[in-house]
Amino acid sequence: MVTPNQNRTPVSLSSPPSSSSSTPKGLVGVGDELPVDKDRQVGGEKMVGTPINGRTRQAFTVVNGGHDLGPSSAPPSNAGSDCGIIEFTREDVEALLNEKAKRKDRFNYKERCENMAEYIRRLRVCIRWFQDLELSYSLEQEKLKNSLELSQQKCVEIEILLKLKEEELNSIIVEMRRNCTSLQEKLIKEESEKLAAVESLAKEREARLNIERSQTSLSDDLGRAQRELQSANQKIASLNEMYKRLQDYITSLQQYNGKLHTELSTVEDELKRVEKEKASAVENLTMLRGQLTLSQSTQEEATKQKDAFASEVGSLRGELQQVRDDRDRQLSQVETLTSELLKLKESTEKSCGELDTLRIKANELEARCSMQDSQIKTLQEQLAVAEKKMQVSDISVLETRTEFEGQQKLVNELQRRLADAESKLIEAEKLRKKLHNTILELKGNIRVFCRVRPSLPDEACNTDNKIISYPTSMEASGRAIDLNQTGQKHSFTFDKVFAPDATQEEVFVEISQLVQSALDGYKVCIFAYGQTGSGKTYTMMGRPGHPEEKGLIPRSLQQIFQTKESLKSQGWKYEMQVSMLEIYNETIRDLLSTNRPSSDATRTENGTPGKQYAIKHDANGNTIVSDLTVVDVQSVKEVAFLLNQAANSRSVGKTQMNEQSSRSHFVFTLRIYGVNESTDQQVQGILNLIDLAGSERLSKSGSTGDRLKETQAINRSLSSLSDVIFALAKKEDHVPFRNSKLTYLLQPCLGGDSKILMFVNISPDSSSVGESLCSLRFASRVNACEIGTPRRQTHGRLTDSRLSYF
């Protein structure tokens, strides 16, 4: 775009192309030449400008669409305060160019100069008017270009939107047709099922009538059988009465026969008569016996008939019960079919309603499609108009491309500067860490690292709402952690925060310089704190059998021995001693003792029988544990063997919170003595690596018996450690180091000139959010403690090399 302040190339102004005037004469000399602006001159035949920035300015008539500007069509122009608003037409310009100088007096130079000045002023006004006109056209062209780009973008967006809408409508129509087809098929299927149900209902009704008829006939048969049974019972009763009478009669006959036998001796005279009577009586008796036999057979037949009737009645009752059961089953089937028929009617009515709704939606979509077609036609027309406008603005493409290339170069330059800034930022972050560590050492603060262990497989279902988050701001990235408890957010900031995906190597890199300080003659103490199952032992020891997951203790020893070998070329010689102990139920146990019992059942209260381990502090601030086993080591393999021996001897147990829970505080001490014979420099450093037992609540651990005593002892010692930290934070005169063996052992570290780093390990499990919050609060107080400036030990070696000290 051309601004009024830019230098312009000479512009020739003359009569329009239609005029056949001769070549115009310039104003040369006094009467023929008119000195115009240095950057402008008058002459030529066409109002055509030379190329400006690679663009050719169009003729006066071309700019106005091939038509001359009338008096009202030219834009207003301020030619100066002395002229006001002046508008020029083609006739005015031609008259101005064809104007001849008046030569009344050839030698009147003053008048000629005034005329020439007036002419030059009018030419300048005209030129300024054309400059403003060109500026307005440039602005209008820029606006048209911008509007064209916006129109193109809108057209592209509209086309994309129309395509998406068309695809969506097509998919909806296809889906509706598919649904309509499926509904029709479903309706046909339901109609067929309805007909089948009606037929089955008719069959069931016929079967029900048949069953009712058979039930009626069976009822009649049952009535007849009952009546026959009653008559048979009456016959049996009469036969029983007859049998009783016959028995009475037989009894009387027997009595009479006895009487006759008794009277036989006395009435011999009447023997014949009696014999006759006797014969007649015998005949009667025989007849009676026959009748008795007949009655007995009749009674047996009646009994058999009674039994047959009873069995027949039982079978009839069973058949009747079966008929009743069949009737009930048929009734239930009829009711089920009736309910299914009602459901089918309801679903059919619902399907018809849905079909009507889908038809209405289809009609609406068709109407919408027609409306979309009309909109597409309108947009196509608008697109054609925009394309016409775009053809007008094609001239500015080259300028835009040049500007784009300049912007691209600027972007590349900015990207290069950004890369330089990022590299400088990384270097500045490294320097910040170094300065931060130096400031902490000068202040004497305890450095605190926080590590969050990964979720366990059985905890995956409880991690729907995460309780732990990590701020991503520049200041808080990698150093802050947020804990959410019942909707309340607790924020903490430490020296370093490790997320669950942090590897053992990444963790060790952050403490490698601290481990190096032990070789430089400093006392270094690193301990892990946290609840049971939060990953303290994994952080310190790692996973056995997995070299890539070695803990801080094996990695620290590997670095120390590697540095020891590299410093031999500088004249340094080192001697190293290792001791390991545990504090179990407020009792010190030597984990490297050769006389240590092999099983927990045979352990005495004080570890090895006959040995008492006492903690003493000397005048130099060293802590001595009497009778503790100290082993000289020369390589990493020797220390690894001792670590394995100590791990097998350490007290562990199973609780509800951890399958293998550490039931004691484990203390690993590496004593380093170095001497440089060429410089007579001596250093003495100590590296203490401590794995504290985990804090736990009795309600969650479910400890009983010995485990209960262990838990109480662990919680007491950790509570004593908390009391010591609070006293140090408040700078109290009395610090209760003697409240437990753990705090008394750590007294030189917490109250002396050591470099201390605490790892606070927390669990991401939502059920442990309370313990995690307590651990983070305790770690925050520890981080605020000032214990003094670390001091390098360059004095000679102690006479007793068997003493383990802090």
Coordinates of C-alpha atoms in Angstrom, one line a residue, residues 390-730:
M390 CA -10.7 -11.6 -6.3
Q391 CA -9.8 -11.1 -10.0
V392 CA -9.6 -7.4 -9.3
S393 CA -7.2 -7.9 -6.4
D394 CA -4.8 -10.3 -8.1
I395 CA -2.3 -7.5 -8.6
S396 CA -1.4 -7.4 -4.8
V397 CA -0.4 -11.1 -4.7
L398 CA 3.3 -10.4 -5.4
E399 CA 3.4 -7.8 -2.7
T400 CA 1.7 -10.1 -0.2
R401 CA 4.1 -12.9 -1.1
T402 CA 7.1 -10.6 -0.6
E403 CA 5.7 -9.6 2.8
F404 CA 5.1 -13.2 3.7
E405 CA 8.7 -14.1 2.9
G406 CA 9.9 -11.3 5.1
Q407 CA 7.6 -12.6 7.9
Q408 CA 8.9 -16.1 7.3
K409 CA 12.5 -14.9 7.7
L410 CA 11.4 -13.1 10.9
V411 CA 9.7 -16.2 12.2
N412 CA 12.9 -18.3 11.5
E413 CA 14.9 -15.7 13.3
L414 CA 12.5 -15.7 16.3
Q415 CA 12.7 -19.6 16.4
R416 CA 16.4 -19.4 16.4
R417 CA 16.3 -16.9 19.3
L418 CA 13.8 -19.2 21.1
A419 CA 16.1 -22.2 20.8
D420 CA 19.0 -20.1 22.2
A421 CA 16.7 -18.9 25.0
E422 CA 15.7 -22.5 25.8
S423 CA 19.3 -23.7 26.0
K424 CA 20.1 -20.7 28.2
L425 CA 17.1 -21.5 30.3
I426 CA 18.3 -25.1 30.8
E427 CA 21.8 -23.8 31.8
A428 CA 20.1 -21.3 34.1
E429 CA 18.1 -24.1 35.7
K430 CA 21.2 -26.1 36.3
L431 CA 22.9 -23.0 37.8
R432 CA 19.7 -22.4 39.9
K433 CA 19.8 -25.9 41.3
K434 CA 23.5 -25.5 42.1
L435 CA 23.0 -22.1 43.8
H436 CA 19.9 -23.5 45.6
N437 CA 21.9 -26.3 47.0
T438 CA 24.6 -23.9 48.0
I439 CA 22.1 -21.6 49.7
L440 CA 20.6 -24.6 51.6
E441 CA 24.0 -25.7 52.7
L442 CA 24.8 -22.2 53.9
K443 CA 21.5 -21.9 55.7
G444 CA 21.9 -25.4 57.1
N445 CA 18.4 -26.5 56.0
I446 CA 17.5 -30.2 55.7
R447 CA 16.8 -31.0 52.0
V448 CA 13.6 -32.9 51.4
F449 CA 12.7 -35.0 48.3
C450 CA 9.2 -36.3 47.9
R451 CA 8.5 -39.5 45.9
V452 CA 5.1 -41.0 45.0
R453 CA 5.1 -44.7 44.4
P454 CA 3.1 -46.1 41.5
S455 CA -0.4 -47.6 42.1
L456 CA -0.5 -51.3 42.8
P457 CA -2.7 -53.6 40.6
D458 CA -5.3 -54.0 43.4
E459 CA -5.5 -50.3 43.8
A460 CA -6.3 -49.6 40.1
C461 CA -10.1 -49.7 40.8
N462 CA -9.8 -47.0 43.5
T463 CA -8.0 -44.4 41.4
D464 CA -11.0 -43.0 39.6
N465 CA -10.6 -39.6 41.3
K466 CA -7.0 -38.8 41.8
I467 CA -5.9 -37.5 45.1
I468 CA -2.4 -36.3 44.0
S469 CA -1.7 -33.7 41.3
Y470 CA 1.4 -31.8 40.2
P471 CA 1.4 -28.1 39.4
T472 CA 2.9 -27.3 35.9
S473 CA 3.9 -23.6 36.4
M474 CA 7.5 -22.6 35.8
E475 CA 8.3 -22.1 39.4
A476 CA 6.5 -25.1 40.8
S477 CA 7.3 -27.7 38.1
G478 CA 9.1 -30.6 39.6
R479 CA 9.1 -29.1 43.1
A480 CA 5.4 -28.9 44.1
I481 CA 2.7 -31.4 44.9
D482 CA -1.0 -31.0 45.7
L483 CA -3.0 -33.4 47.8
N484 CA -6.8 -33.5 47.6
Q485 CA -8.7 -34.7 50.7
T486 CA -12.5 -34.6 50.7
G487 CA -12.5 -31.7 48.3
Q488 CA -9.9 -29.7 50.1
K489 CA -6.6 -29.0 48.4
H490 CA -3.3 -29.0 50.3
S491 CA -0.2 -27.7 48.5
F492 CA 3.4 -28.5 49.4
T493 CA 6.7 -27.4 48.0
F494 CA 10.0 -29.4 48.4
D495 CA 13.4 -29.4 46.9
K496 CA 12.3 -32.1 44.4
V497 CA 9.2 -34.1 43.7
F498 CA 9.3 -37.4 41.9
A499 CA 6.1 -38.6 40.1
P500 CA 5.2 -42.3 40.1
D501 CA 6.9 -42.8 36.7
A502 CA 10.3 -41.6 37.9
T503 CA 13.0 -44.3 37.6
Q504 CA 15.6 -45.3 40.2
E505 CA 18.3 -43.7 37.9
E506 CA 16.5 -40.4 37.8
V507 CA 16.2 -40.4 41.6
F508 CA 19.9 -41.2 42.1
V509 CA 21.0 -38.4 39.7
E510 CA 19.5 -35.8 42.0
I511 CA 21.5 -37.1 45.1
S512 CA 24.7 -38.1 43.3
Q513 CA 26.4 -34.8 44.2
L514 CA 25.4 -35.3 47.9
V515 CA 27.0 -38.8 47.8
Q516 CA 30.1 -37.3 46.3
S517 CA 30.4 -35.0 49.3
A518 CA 31.2 -38.0 51.5
L519 CA 34.4 -38.6 49.5
D520 CA 35.2 -34.9 50.0
G521 CA 35.2 -35.2 53.7
Y522 CA 31.6 -34.3 54.7
K523 CA 29.1 -36.2 56.9
V524 CA 26.2 -37.2 54.8
C525 CA 22.9 -38.6 56.0
I526 CA 20.1 -39.8 53.7
F527 CA 17.0 -41.4 55.3
A528 CA 13.6 -42.5 53.9
Y529 CA 10.4 -41.7 55.8
G530 CA 6.8 -42.6 55.2
Q531 CA 3.9 -45.0 56.0
T532 CA 4.0 -48.7 55.6
G533 CA 3.9 -49.8 52.0
S534 CA 4.9 -46.4 50.5
G535 CA 8.1 -47.6 48.9
K536 CA 10.9 -46.6 51.3
T537 CA 12.8 -49.9 51.2
Y538 CA 12.4 -50.0 47.4
T539 CA 13.9 -46.5 47.2
M540 CA 16.8 -47.3 49.4
M541 CA 17.5 -51.0 48.5
G542 CA 15.7 -51.5 45.2
R543 CA 14.3 -54.9 43.9
P544 CA 16.6 -57.9 44.3
G545 CA 17.5 -59.6 41.1
H546 CA 16.7 -56.6 38.9
P547 CA 19.9 -54.6 38.2
E548 CA 18.0 -51.7 36.5
E549 CA 16.0 -51.2 39.7
K550 CA 18.8 -50.9 42.2
G551 CA 18.2 -48.6 45.1
L552 CA 20.1 -45.6 46.4
I553 CA 22.4 -47.7 48.6
P554 CA 23.8 -49.9 45.8
R555 CA 24.1 -47.0 43.4
S556 CA 25.8 -44.8 46.0
L557 CA 28.4 -47.4 46.7
Q558 CA 29.0 -48.0 43.0
Q559 CA 29.6 -44.3 42.4
I560 CA 31.9 -44.0 45.4
F561 CA 34.1 -46.9 44.3
Q562 CA 34.2 -45.6 40.7
T563 CA 35.2 -42.2 42.0
K564 CA 37.8 -43.8 44.2
E565 CA 39.4 -45.5 41.2
S566 CA 39.4 -42.3 39.2
L567 CA 41.1 -40.3 42.0
K568 CA 44.0 -42.7 42.2
S569 CA 45.7 -40.8 39.3
Q570 CA 45.6 -37.6 41.5
G571 CA 47.4 -39.3 44.4
W572 CA 44.4 -40.2 46.6
K573 CA 44.1 -43.4 48.5
Y574 CA 41.0 -44.4 50.4
E575 CA 40.1 -46.9 53.0
M576 CA 36.5 -47.7 53.7
Q577 CA 34.6 -49.5 56.5
V578 CA 31.0 -50.7 56.6
S579 CA 28.6 -51.3 59.5
M580 CA 25.0 -52.1 59.5
L581 CA 22.5 -52.2 62.4
E582 CA 18.8 -52.2 63.1
I583 CA 16.7 -50.7 65.9
Y584 CA 14.1 -53.3 66.8
N585 CA 11.7 -52.6 69.7
E586 CA 14.1 -49.9 71.0
T587 CA 17.0 -52.4 70.9
I588 CA 20.1 -52.2 68.7
R589 CA 20.9 -55.3 66.7
D590 CA 24.1 -55.9 64.8
L591 CA 23.2 -57.2 61.4
L592 CA 26.8 -58.2 60.5
S593 CA 27.6 -60.2 63.7
T594 CA 28.9 -63.7 63.0
N595 CA 27.3 -64.9 66.3
R596 CA 23.9 -63.7 65.4
P597 CA 21.0 -66.3 65.8
S598 CA 19.7 -67.7 62.6
S599 CA 16.0 -67.5 63.3
D600 CA 13.8 -64.9 65.0
A601 CA 12.6 -67.4 67.5
T602 CA 16.1 -67.8 69.0
R603 CA 16.9 -64.0 69.1
T604 CA 17.5 -62.5 72.5
E605 CA 16.1 -59.1 73.4
N606 CA 19.4 -57.4 72.8
G607 CA 20.5 -59.2 69.6
T608 CA 23.6 -61.4 70.2
P609 CA 23.6 -63.0 73.7
G610 CA 26.1 -61.3 76.0
K611 CA 26.5 -58.1 73.9
Q612 CA 25.1 -54.8 74.9
Y613 CA 25.3 -52.0 72.3
A614 CA 25.6 -48.5 73.7
I615 CA 25.4 -45.2 71.9
K616 CA 28.1 -42.6 72.8
H617 CA 29.0 -39.2 71.5
D618 CA 32.5 -38.0 71.6
A619 CA 33.8 -34.4 71.8
N620 CA 34.3 -34.2 68.0
G621 CA 30.5 -34.7 67.4
N622 CA 31.0 -38.4 66.4
T623 CA 28.5 -41.1 67.5
I624 CA 30.1 -44.4 68.6
V625 CA 28.2 -47.7 68.9
S626 CA 30.2 -50.0 71.1
D627 CA 30.9 -53.6 70.1
L628 CA 29.4 -53.1 66.7
T629 CA 30.9 -55.1 63.8
V630 CA 32.8 -53.0 61.4
V631 CA 34.1 -54.6 58.1
D632 CA 36.8 -53.2 55.8
V633 CA 35.7 -53.3 52.2
Q634 CA 37.6 -53.0 49.0
S635 CA 35.0 -53.4 46.2
V636 CA 31.3 -53.1 45.5
K637 CA 30.9 -56.9 45.5
E638 CA 32.0 -57.1 49.1
V639 CA 29.5 -54.5 50.1
A640 CA 26.7 -56.2 48.1
F641 CA 27.5 -59.5 49.9
L642 CA 27.2 -57.7 53.3
L643 CA 23.9 -56.0 52.2
N644 CA 22.4 -59.3 51.3
Q645 CA 23.5 -60.7 54.6
A646 CA 22.0 -57.8 56.5
A647 CA 18.7 -58.0 54.4
N648 CA 18.3 -61.7 55.4
S649 CA 18.9 -60.8 59.1
R650 CA 16.6 -57.8 59.2
S651 CA 13.3 -58.1 61.0
V652 CA 10.3 -58.2 58.6
G653 CA 6.7 -59.3 59.1
K654 CA 3.4 -59.5 57.4
T655 CA 0.6 -57.1 58.2
Q656 CA -2.7 -56.2 56.5
M657 CA -1.0 -53.1 54.9
N658 CA 2.1 -54.8 53.6
E659 CA 3.1 -58.4 52.7
Q660 CA 6.7 -57.8 53.8
S661 CA 6.7 -54.9 56.2
S662 CA 10.0 -53.7 57.7
R663 CA 9.6 -54.0 61.5
S664 CA 12.8 -52.1 62.4
H665 CA 14.9 -49.0 61.5
F666 CA 17.8 -50.0 59.2
V667 CA 21.0 -48.0 59.4
F668 CA 23.8 -48.4 56.8
T669 CA 27.1 -46.6 57.6
L670 CA 30.1 -46.2 55.2
R671 CA 33.1 -44.7 56.9
I672 CA 35.6 -43.1 54.4
Y673 CA 39.2 -42.2 55.2
G674 CA 41.3 -40.6 52.4
V675 CA 44.8 -39.4 52.2
N676 CA 46.8 -37.6 49.4
E677 CA 50.5 -38.4 50.0
S678 CA 51.6 -35.7 47.5
T679 CA 49.8 -32.9 49.3
D680 CA 49.6 -34.4 52.8
Q681 CA 45.9 -33.7 52.7
Q682 CA 43.6 -36.0 54.7
V683 CA 39.8 -36.2 54.6
Q684 CA 37.3 -38.2 56.6
G685 CA 33.8 -38.6 55.5
I686 CA 30.8 -40.6 56.6
L687 CA 27.8 -41.8 54.5
N688 CA 24.7 -42.8 56.5
L689 CA 21.8 -44.3 54.6
I690 CA 18.8 -45.1 56.7
D691 CA 15.6 -47.0 55.9
L692 CA 13.1 -46.1 58.6
A693 CA 10.3 -48.4 59.6
G694 CA 6.9 -47.4 58.3
S695 CA 4.4 -45.6 60.4
E696 CA 1.0 -47.3 60.5
R697 CA -2.3 -47.2 62.4
L698 CA -3.3 -50.2 64.5
S699 CA -6.8 -50.1 63.1
K700 CA -5.5 -50.6 59.5
S701 CA -2.5 -52.9 60.1
G702 CA -4.5 -55.3 62.3
S703 CA -1.4 -56.1 64.3
T704 CA -1.6 -58.4 67.4
G705 CA 0.8 -60.0 69.8
D706 CA 4.5 -59.4 68.7
R707 CA 3.4 -57.3 65.7
L708 CA 1.4 -55.0 68.1
K709 CA 4.5 -54.4 70.2
E710 CA 6.6 -53.8 67.1
T711 CA 4.0 -51.3 65.8
Q712 CA 3.9 -49.4 69.1
A713 CA 7.7 -49.2 69.3
I714 CA 7.9 -48.0 65.7
N715 CA 5.3 -45.3 66.3
R716 CA 6.9 -44.2 69.5
S717 CA 10.3 -43.7 67.9
L718 CA 8.8 -41.8 64.9
S719 CA 6.9 -39.7 67.3
S720 CA 10.1 -38.9 69.1
L721 CA 11.7 -38.0 65.8
S722 CA 8.7 -35.6 65.1
D723 CA 9.2 -34.0 68.6
V724 CA 12.9 -33.4 67.8
I725 CA 12.1 -31.8 64.4
F726 CA 9.5 -29.5 66.0
A727 CA 12.0 -28.5 68.7
L728 CA 14.6 -27.7 66.1
A729 CA 12.2 -25.8 64.0
K730 CA 11.2 -23.6 67.0

